[in-house]
Structures are given as structure tokens and as C-alpha cells.
PDB file of C-alpha atoms in Angstrom:
ATOM      1  CA  MET O   1     -15.641  10.063   9.650  1.00 44.00           C
ATOM      2  CA  PHE O   2     -14.257  12.100   6.778  1.00 39.00           C
ATOM      3  CA  LEU O   3     -11.264  14.284   7.613  1.00 47.00           C
ATOM      4  CA  PHE O   4     -11.536  16.349   4.461  1.00 39.00           C
ATOM      5  CA  GLY O   5     -12.898  15.998   0.972  1.00 38.00           C
ATOM      6  CA  ALA O   6     -12.658  17.263  -2.570  1.00 34.00           C
ATOM      7  CA  ALA O   7     -15.496  18.962  -4.337  1.00 29.00           C
ATOM      8  CA  ALA O   8     -17.989  16.510  -5.760  1.00 29.00           C
ATOM      9  CA  ALA O   9     -17.600  17.887  -9.264  1.00 28.00           C
ATOM     10  CA  GLY O  10     -14.838  15.993 -11.050  1.00 31.00           C
ATOM     11  CA  PHE O  11     -14.165  13.621  -8.171  1.00 33.00           C
ATOM     12  CA  GLY O  12     -13.535  10.228  -9.721  1.00 42.00           C
ATOM     13  CA  ALA O  13     -14.959   6.769  -9.165  1.00 46.00           C
ATOM     14  CA  SER O  14     -12.272   5.744  -6.671  1.00 49.00           C
ATOM     15  CA  ALA O  15     -13.759   7.926  -3.935  1.00 49.00           C
ATOM     16  CA  ALA O  16     -17.146   6.242  -4.171  1.00 51.00           C
ATOM     17  CA  PRO O  17     -15.895   2.911  -2.755  1.00 48.00           C
ATOM     18  CA  LEU O  18     -14.217   4.827   0.069  1.00 52.00           C
ATOM     19  CA  GLN O  19     -17.567   6.338   1.045  1.00 51.00           C
ATOM     20  CA  ALA O  20     -19.310   2.991   0.704  1.00 48.00           C
ATOM     21  CA  GLN O  21     -16.960   0.881   2.844  1.00 51.00           C
ATOM     22  CA  THR O  22     -19.213  -1.221   5.054  1.00 47.00           C
ATOM     23  CA  ALA O  23     -18.934  -0.475   8.775  1.00 56.00           C
ATOM     24  CA  ASN O  24     -15.945   1.779   8.142  1.00 82.00           C
ATOM     25  CA  ARG O  25     -13.599  -1.035   7.207  1.00 85.00           C
ATOM     26  CA  LEU O  26     -11.739  -2.120   4.111  1.00 93.00           C
ATOM     27  CA  ASP O  27     -13.410  -5.026   2.321  1.00 93.00           C
ATOM     28  CA  PRO O  28     -11.974  -7.221  -0.469  1.00 94.00           C
ATOM     29  CA  GLY O  29     -15.443  -7.329  -1.977  1.00 92.00           C
ATOM     30  CA  GLY O  30     -15.139 -10.963  -3.004  1.00 94.00           C
ATOM     31  CA  LEU O  31     -11.824 -10.478  -4.802  1.00 95.00           C
ATOM     32  CA  THR O  32      -8.808 -12.650  -3.989  1.00 96.00           C
ATOM     33  CA  PHE O  33      -5.085 -12.578  -4.733  1.00 97.00           C
ATOM     34  CA  ARG O  34      -5.903 -14.573  -7.881  1.00 95.00           C
ATOM     35  CA  ASP O  35      -7.463 -11.414  -9.315  1.00 96.00           C
ATOM     36  CA  PHE O  36      -4.194  -9.448  -9.086  1.00 97.00           C
ATOM     37  CA  GLY O  37      -1.424 -11.875  -9.997  1.00 95.00           C
ATOM     38  CA  THR O  38      -0.092 -14.610 -12.241  1.00 93.00           C
ATOM     39  CA  PRO O  39       0.026 -18.266 -11.117  1.00 91.00           C
ATOM     40  CA  ASP O  40       3.767 -19.019 -11.197  1.00 92.00           C
ATOM     41  CA  ASN O  41       4.131 -20.808  -7.836  1.00 89.00           C
ATOM     42  CA  GLY O  42       6.043 -17.850  -6.437  1.00 89.00           C
ATOM     43  CA  THR O  43       9.045 -18.028  -8.776  1.00 90.00           C
ATOM     44  CA  SER O  44       8.860 -14.313  -9.619  1.00 91.00           C
ATOM     45  CA  PHE O  45       9.921 -13.432  -6.082  1.00 87.00           C
ATOM     46  CA  THR O  46      13.297 -15.087  -6.550  1.00 77.00           C
ATOM     47  CA  ARG O  47      13.900 -14.635 -10.257  1.00 65.00           C
ATOM     48  CA  GLY O  48      14.871 -10.937 -10.272  1.00 53.00           C
ATOM     49  CA  GLU O  49      15.948  -8.548 -12.971  1.00 46.00           C
ATOM     50  CA  GLN O  50      19.296  -9.246 -14.602  1.00 38.00           C
ATOM     51  CA  SER O  51      21.770  -6.412 -14.913  1.00 36.00           C
ATOM     52  CA  ILE O  52      23.885  -5.868 -18.035  1.00 37.00           C
ATOM     53  CA  GLY O  53      27.006  -7.243 -16.372  1.00 43.00           C
ATOM     54  CA  GLY O  54      25.226 -10.280 -14.992  1.00 44.00           C
ATOM     55  CA  GLY O  55      23.846 -10.914 -11.551  1.00 46.00           C
ATOM     56  CA  THR O  56      20.823  -9.208 -10.131  1.00 45.00           C
ATOM     57  CA  THR O  57      19.926  -5.565  -9.559  1.00 46.00           C
ATOM     58  CA  GLN O  58      17.746  -6.329  -6.534  1.00 51.00           C
ATOM     59  CA  THR O  59      17.979  -7.279  -2.888  1.00 62.00           C
ATOM     60  CA  PHE O  60      15.166  -9.764  -2.497  1.00 70.00           C
ATOM     61  CA  THR O  61      12.933  -9.839   0.506  1.00 83.00           C
ATOM     62  CA  ARG O  62      12.477 -13.097   2.371  1.00 87.00           C
ATOM     63  CA  VAL O  63       9.873 -15.605   1.159  1.00 92.00           C
ATOM     64  CA  LEU O  64       8.258 -17.397   4.122  1.00 94.00           C
ATOM     65  CA  GLY O  65       5.762 -19.569   2.305  1.00 94.00           C
ATOM     66  CA  ILE O  66       3.727 -20.161  -0.838  1.00 94.00           C
ATOM     67  CA  ASP O  67       0.011 -20.936  -0.931  1.00 92.00           C
ATOM     68  CA  PRO O  68      -0.949 -22.379  -4.322  1.00 92.00           C
ATOM     69  CA  ALA O  69      -4.621 -22.547  -3.336  1.00 91.00           C
ATOM     70  CA  THR O  70      -4.927 -18.770  -2.944  1.00 92.00           C
ATOM     71  CA  GLN O  71      -2.095 -17.972  -5.389  1.00 95.00           C
ATOM     72  CA  ALA O  72      -0.438 -15.855  -2.705  1.00 96.00           C
ATOM     73  CA  VAL O  73       3.101 -15.660  -1.351  1.00 96.00           C
ATOM     74  CA  ARG O  74       3.952 -14.739   2.252  1.00 96.00           C
ATOM     75  CA  LEU O  75       6.964 -12.444   2.611  1.00 95.00           C
ATOM     76  CA  ARG O  76       8.770 -10.640   5.399  1.00 95.00           C
ATOM     77  CA  PHE O  77      10.109  -7.128   5.029  1.00 95.00           C
ATOM     78  CA  ASP O  78      12.844  -7.213   7.677  1.00 93.00           C
ATOM     79  CA  SER O  79      13.505  -3.495   7.222  1.00 92.00           C
ATOM     80  CA  VAL O  80      10.048  -2.600   8.600  1.00 95.00           C
ATOM     81  CA  LYS O  81       9.340  -5.837  10.548  1.00 95.00           C
ATOM     82  CA  VAL O  82       6.233  -6.716   8.579  1.00 97.00           C
ATOM     83  CA  GLU O  83       4.943  -9.995   7.150  1.00 97.00           C
ATOM     84  CA  LEU O  84       2.363  -9.862   4.385  1.00 97.00           C
ATOM     85  CA  LEU O  85       0.755 -11.823   1.570  1.00 97.00           C
ATOM     86  CA  LEU O  86       1.188 -10.702  -2.032  1.00 97.00           C
ATOM     87  CA  PRO O  87      -0.134 -12.095  -5.309  1.00 97.00           C
ATOM     88  CA  MET O  88       1.965 -14.568  -7.261  1.00 96.00           C
ATOM     89  CA  GLY O  89       3.727 -13.003 -10.224  1.00 95.00           C
ATOM     90  CA  TRP O  90       4.914  -9.915  -8.330  1.00 95.00           C
ATOM     91  CA  GLN O  91       8.399  -9.054  -7.078  1.00 93.00           C
ATOM     92  CA  ALA O  92       9.568  -7.508  -3.802  1.00 94.00           C
ATOM     93  CA  SER O  93      12.717  -5.926  -2.418  1.00 92.00           C
ATOM     94  CA  GLU O  94      13.769  -3.566   0.360  1.00 89.00           C
ATOM     95  CA  ASP O  95      16.313  -0.850   0.915  1.00 83.00           C
ATOM     96  CA  GLY O  96      16.799  -0.755   4.686  1.00 79.00           C
ATOM     97  CA  GLU O  97      14.044   1.797   5.329  1.00 87.00           C
ATOM     98  CA  ARG O  98      11.072   0.416   3.418  1.00 94.00           C
ATOM     99  CA  GLY O  99       9.665  -2.648   1.726  1.00 95.00           C
ATOM    100  CA  VAL O 100       8.722  -2.394  -1.935  1.00 95.00           C
ATOM    101  CA  ALA O 101       6.609  -4.704  -4.108  1.00 95.00           C
ATOM    102  CA  TYR O 102       5.269  -4.421  -7.638  1.00 94.00           C
ATOM    103  CA  THR O 103       3.886  -6.240 -10.626  1.00 94.00           C
ATOM    104  CA  LEU O 104       6.563  -7.294 -13.118  1.00 91.00           C
ATOM    105  CA  ASP O 105       5.644  -4.386 -15.412  1.00 92.00           C
ATOM    106  CA  LYS O 106       5.636  -2.033 -12.370  1.00 92.00           C
ATOM    107  CA  ARG O 107       2.109  -1.000 -13.255  1.00 94.00           C
ATOM    108  CA  ILE O 108       0.989  -1.564  -9.658  1.00 96.00           C
ATOM    109  CA  ARG O 109       3.415  -0.653  -6.888  1.00 96.00           C
ATOM    110  CA  LEU O 110       3.345  -1.035  -3.106  1.00 97.00           C
ATOM    111  CA  ILE O 111       5.559   0.591  -0.470  1.00 97.00           C
ATOM    112  CA  VAL O 112       5.543  -0.226   3.259  1.00 97.00           C
ATOM    113  CA  TRP O 113       7.078   2.347   5.588  1.00 96.00           C
ATOM    114  CA  ARG O 114       7.472   3.005   9.317  1.00 97.00           C
ATOM    115  CA  VAL O 115       6.347   6.459  10.466  1.00 97.00           C
ATOM    116  CA  ASP O 116       7.558   8.508  13.429  1.00 97.00           C
ATOM    117  CA  PHE O 117       4.793  11.102  13.702  1.00 96.00           C
ATOM    118  CA  ALA O 118       6.826  13.536  15.788  1.00 96.00           C
ATOM    119  CA  TYR O 119       9.671  13.386  13.260  1.00 95.00           C
ATOM    120  CA  GLU O 120       7.137  14.231  10.540  1.00 94.00           C
ATOM    121  CA  GLY O 121       6.035  17.253  12.547  1.00 95.00           C
ATOM    122  CA  VAL O 122       2.573  15.948  13.468  1.00 95.00           C
ATOM    123  CA  LYS O 123       1.016  14.758  16.710  1.00 93.00           C
ATOM    124  CA  ASP O 124      -0.710  11.530  15.637  1.00 95.00           C
ATOM    125  CA  ALA O 125      -1.988   9.405  12.747  1.00 95.00           C
ATOM    126  CA  GLU O 126      -5.030  11.590  12.087  1.00 94.00           C
ATOM    127  CA  HIS O 127      -2.928  14.744  11.913  1.00 94.00           C
ATOM    128  CA  TYR O 128      -0.453  12.917   9.665  1.00 94.00           C
ATOM    129  CA  ALA O 129      -3.185  11.793   7.258  1.00 93.00           C
ATOM    130  CA  ALA O 130      -4.639  15.279   6.931  1.00 90.00           C
ATOM    131  CA  THR O 131      -1.239  16.952   6.610  1.00 91.00           C
ATOM    132  CA  LYS O 132       0.091  14.496   4.031  1.00 88.00           C
ATOM    133  CA  ALA O 133      -2.969  14.870   1.835  1.00 84.00           C
ATOM    134  CA  GLY O 134      -2.896  18.650   2.080  1.00 84.00           C
ATOM    135  CA  SER O 135       0.798  18.677   1.201  1.00 85.00           C
ATOM    136  CA  MET O 136       0.196  16.494  -1.857  1.00 83.00           C
ATOM    137  CA  LYS O 137      -2.565  18.790  -3.115  1.00 80.00           C
ATOM    138  CA  ALA O 138      -0.361  21.861  -2.573  1.00 82.00           C
ATOM    139  CA  ARG O 139       2.644  20.366  -4.392  1.00 84.00           C
ATOM    140  CA  ARG O 140       0.650  18.994  -7.291  1.00 83.00           C
ATOM    141  CA  PRO O 141      -2.311  21.182  -8.257  1.00 83.00           C
ATOM    142  CA  GLY O 142      -5.095  19.085  -9.704  1.00 89.00           C
ATOM    143  CA  VAL O 143      -4.600  16.175  -7.314  1.00 91.00           C
ATOM    144  CA  GLN O 144      -7.755  15.457  -5.320  1.00 91.00           C
ATOM    145  CA  ALA O 145      -7.721  13.725  -1.953  1.00 90.00           C
ATOM    146  CA  GLN O 146     -10.175  12.264   0.504  1.00 88.00           C
ATOM    147  CA  ALA O 147      -9.662  10.399   3.767  1.00 87.00           C
ATOM    148  CA  ARG O 148     -11.688   8.310   6.164  1.00 90.00           C
ATOM    149  CA  LYS O 149     -11.007   6.976   9.625  1.00 92.00           C
ATOM    150  CA  LEU O 150     -11.813   3.277   9.869  1.00 94.00           C
ATOM    151  CA  ARG O 151     -13.196   1.490  12.886  1.00 92.00           C
ATOM    152  CA  ASP O 152      -9.845  -0.149  13.724  1.00 93.00           C
ATOM    153  CA  GLY O 153      -8.281   3.308  14.185  1.00 94.00           C
ATOM    154  CA  SER O 154      -6.481   3.318  10.850  1.00 96.00           C
ATOM    155  CA  PHE O 155      -6.910   5.946   8.143  1.00 95.00           C
ATOM    156  CA  VAL O 156      -7.319   5.525   4.397  1.00 95.00           C
ATOM    157  CA  ILE O 157      -6.501   8.336   1.977  1.00 94.00           C
ATOM    158  CA  VAL O 158      -7.295   8.249  -1.739  1.00 94.00           C
ATOM    159  CA  TYR O 159      -5.341  10.561  -4.048  1.00 94.00           C
ATOM    160  CA  GLU O 160      -6.719  10.940  -7.568  1.00 94.00           C
ATOM    161  CA  ASN O 161      -5.287  12.490 -10.721  1.00 92.00           C
ATOM    162  CA  VAL O 162      -1.713  11.901  -9.556  1.00 92.00           C
ATOM    163  CA  PRO O 163       0.727  12.594 -12.440  1.00 88.00           C
ATOM    164  CA  LYS O 164       2.392   9.515 -13.864  1.00 84.00           C
ATOM    165  CA  GLY O 165       6.019   8.849 -13.039  1.00 81.00           C
ATOM    166  CA  PRO O 166       8.946   8.625 -15.483  1.00 78.00           C
ATOM    167  CA  SER O 167       8.609   4.843 -15.747  1.00 76.00           C
ATOM    168  CA  ASP O 168       4.838   4.785 -16.212  1.00 78.00           C
ATOM    169  CA  ASN O 169       3.419   4.075 -19.656  1.00 81.00           C
ATOM    170  CA  SER O 170      -0.198   4.897 -18.842  1.00 78.00           C
ATOM    171  CA  GLY O 171      -1.830   8.182 -17.871  1.00 85.00           C
ATOM    172  CA  PRO O 172      -2.638   9.571 -14.406  1.00 92.00           C
ATOM    173  CA  ARG O 173      -2.475   7.313 -11.377  1.00 94.00           C
ATOM    174  CA  THR O 174      -4.507   6.793  -8.241  1.00 96.00           C
ATOM    175  CA  VAL O 175      -2.666   6.319  -4.951  1.00 95.00           C
ATOM    176  CA  PHE O 176      -4.056   4.793  -1.765  1.00 97.00           C
ATOM    177  CA  ASP O 177      -2.483   5.362   1.651  1.00 96.00           C
ATOM    178  CA  TRP O 178      -3.286   3.241   4.711  1.00 97.00           C
ATOM    179  CA  VAL O 179      -1.996   4.739   7.962  1.00 97.00           C
ATOM    180  CA  TYR O 180      -2.114   2.504  11.023  1.00 97.00           C
ATOM    181  CA  PRO O 181      -0.972   3.812  14.437  1.00 97.00           C
ATOM    182  CA  ASN O 182       0.936   1.553  16.797  1.00 97.00           C
ATOM    183  CA  PRO O 183      -1.700   0.334  19.304  1.00 94.00           C
ATOM    184  CA  LYS O 184       0.937   0.347  22.053  1.00 93.00           C
ATOM    185  CA  ASP O 185       2.474   3.710  21.209  1.00 96.00           C
ATOM    186  CA  PRO O 186       0.404   6.038  18.983  1.00 94.00           C
ATOM    187  CA  LYS O 187       3.434   8.283  18.390  1.00 95.00           C
ATOM    188  CA  PHE O 188       4.514   5.747  15.775  1.00 97.00           C
ATOM    189  CA  GLY O 189       2.751   3.936  12.971  1.00 97.00           C
ATOM    190  CA  LEU O 190       2.889   2.065   9.691  1.00 98.00           C
ATOM    191  CA  LEU O 191       2.167   3.501   6.257  1.00 98.00           C
ATOM    192  CA  VAL O 192       1.198   1.324   3.281  1.00 98.00           C
ATOM    193  CA  THR O 193       1.128   3.131  -0.081  1.00 97.00           C
ATOM    194  CA  LEU O 194      -0.457   1.463  -3.101  1.00 98.00           C
ATOM    195  CA  GLY O 195      -0.370   3.103  -6.537  1.00 96.00           C
ATOM    196  CA  MET O 196      -1.891   2.019  -9.849  1.00 96.00           C
ATOM    197  CA  PRO O 197      -3.129   3.446 -13.161  1.00 95.00           C
ATOM    198  CA  THR O 198      -6.383   5.338 -12.756  1.00 94.00           C
ATOM    199  CA  ASN O 199      -8.141   3.070 -15.233  1.00 93.00           C
ATOM    200  CA  GLU O 200      -7.543   0.140 -12.833  1.00 94.00           C
ATOM    201  CA  ALA O 201      -8.175   1.995  -9.584  1.00 94.00           C
ATOM    202  CA  GLY O 202     -11.726   0.725  -9.151  1.00 93.00           C
ATOM    203  CA  ARG O 203     -10.192  -2.395  -7.539  1.00 95.00           C
ATOM    204  CA  GLY O 204      -7.577  -0.532  -5.529  1.00 96.00           C
ATOM    205  CA  LEU O 205      -9.342  -0.559  -2.170  1.00 95.00           C
ATOM    206  CA  GLN O 206     -10.084  -4.259  -2.529  1.00 96.00           C
ATOM    207  CA  LEU O 207      -6.398  -5.005  -3.118  1.00 97.00           C
ATOM    208  CA  LEU O 208      -5.447  -2.775  -0.198  1.00 97.00           C
ATOM    209  CA  ALA O 209      -7.917  -4.725   1.958  1.00 96.00           C
ATOM    210  CA  LEU O 210      -6.385  -8.068   0.940  1.00 97.00           C
ATOM    211  CA  ILE O 211      -2.888  -6.865   1.760  1.00 97.00           C
ATOM    212  CA  THR O 212      -3.595  -5.104   5.055  1.00 97.00           C
ATOM    213  CA  GLN O 213      -5.947  -7.769   6.417  1.00 95.00           C
ATOM    214  CA  ASN O 214      -3.289 -10.457   5.887  1.00 95.00           C
ATOM    215  CA  MET O 215      -0.474  -8.417   7.420  1.00 97.00           C
ATOM    216  CA  ARG O 216       1.457  -9.135  10.602  1.00 97.00           C
ATOM    217  CA  ILE O 217       3.262  -6.174  12.178  1.00 97.00           C
ATOM    218  CA  ASP O 218       6.017  -6.615  14.729  1.00 96.00           C
ATOM    219  CA  TRP O 219       5.762  -3.452  16.845  1.00 93.00           C
ATOM    220  CA  GLN O 220       8.750  -4.411  19.025  1.00 81.00           C
TER     221      GLN O 220
END
């Protein structure tokens, strides 16, 4: 079920995979974590960025295990009580309210948040998805958005033509949101935001599928 949509004219290639998702679910489409990382046996997750005065500028998230066969690393974001797999060659940190992960060049970035729908002024995940997309389009004219409800009750939103950030070297970006309501209490949920350069966004839903399908959420 589509919640809303952009006009067909000018709507980019990223929306097509959203419409074509089999049985209303995210699908890796044969891709694996190998397709999105660098085989370094997980060392990037503990190496960090050195500050000018020495030491590190990051608070690392906890590494739970490394799987050389799939070239994936299992991490736990204690701040949002989530375990997930990420490709080797990335880095991850957290700030007390969210978990953050990214490629070393920050070309692809992931944020994991907890959402209190009432605090956000909406009644549930569906209302949140529609409101968030509408707000993005209002704040940034030219951004196009489309959302679909998946069969597991989650929602996927694709934002296209998102302006690049100050640290981005490429042009416009595509952002994917996955909103998953708490099965025990639908007043709360989890939001996973994945952003990447538009010229790489054709694989964005596949990466989102890999991450969300290998995720463990502690709703306690």
C-alpha cells in the first residue's frame, strides 16, 4: 500500500525498486555484505579517527563478533538497544540517543533511532511516515518522497534529490527510512535512516534489507 507518491515525471530510479519489492518486503536481491564493504577482518570498527592532540575523536560501539565468511561485523548500539550486522570496513559510534555507522569516507551513512510517536505529535508509525515525508518535502523544495507499508507492519520511505551535506563531495543524495513499530506497544518504534549518493542509490534498498533483516531489537 502506498501512503503517498510523487508525480511520475522526474521520479528517479530509486522508487522503482520500492514499487517492485516482492510480497511487500525488503529483499537483498542476491547482494551480500561483501558488496558494500572492505575485507579487513573488522579492524575498522576499533581503529578510529585520530584527533590532532592524539587519542580518538569517537566513542566506539561494542563489537560482538566478526564473520569472515560473510565479511560482516555484529555490533550492539547500547543507546538504542539494537544489535545489527554491518559490512567490514565501516565504522560505528553512538551519542547516547542514536547509533551511527558509515563507510570510512562517510559516503554511505546509517543512523538508528528510537521513536516516541506521541512525542513527535503523531498517533502511530503510519502517521509518522506520512508526516515526516511531507515535512521533508516542505522544508526542501525539490525533494521527492514515496512510502510503502510492508507486510511485517514496517514502513519504507524513499527521499530523492536530497541536497548534499557540508561533508559530502558528490551531488544530491537519496535517503531511505525504515520505520518499525514496537509489536508490543505501537506507540513506540525504531527508525533506521540510510543515506548515500544518488548515483549509488540503486542498491540502497538491498543494503537496507541486509541491515534490517539481520537486526535484533530489545524492546524492553
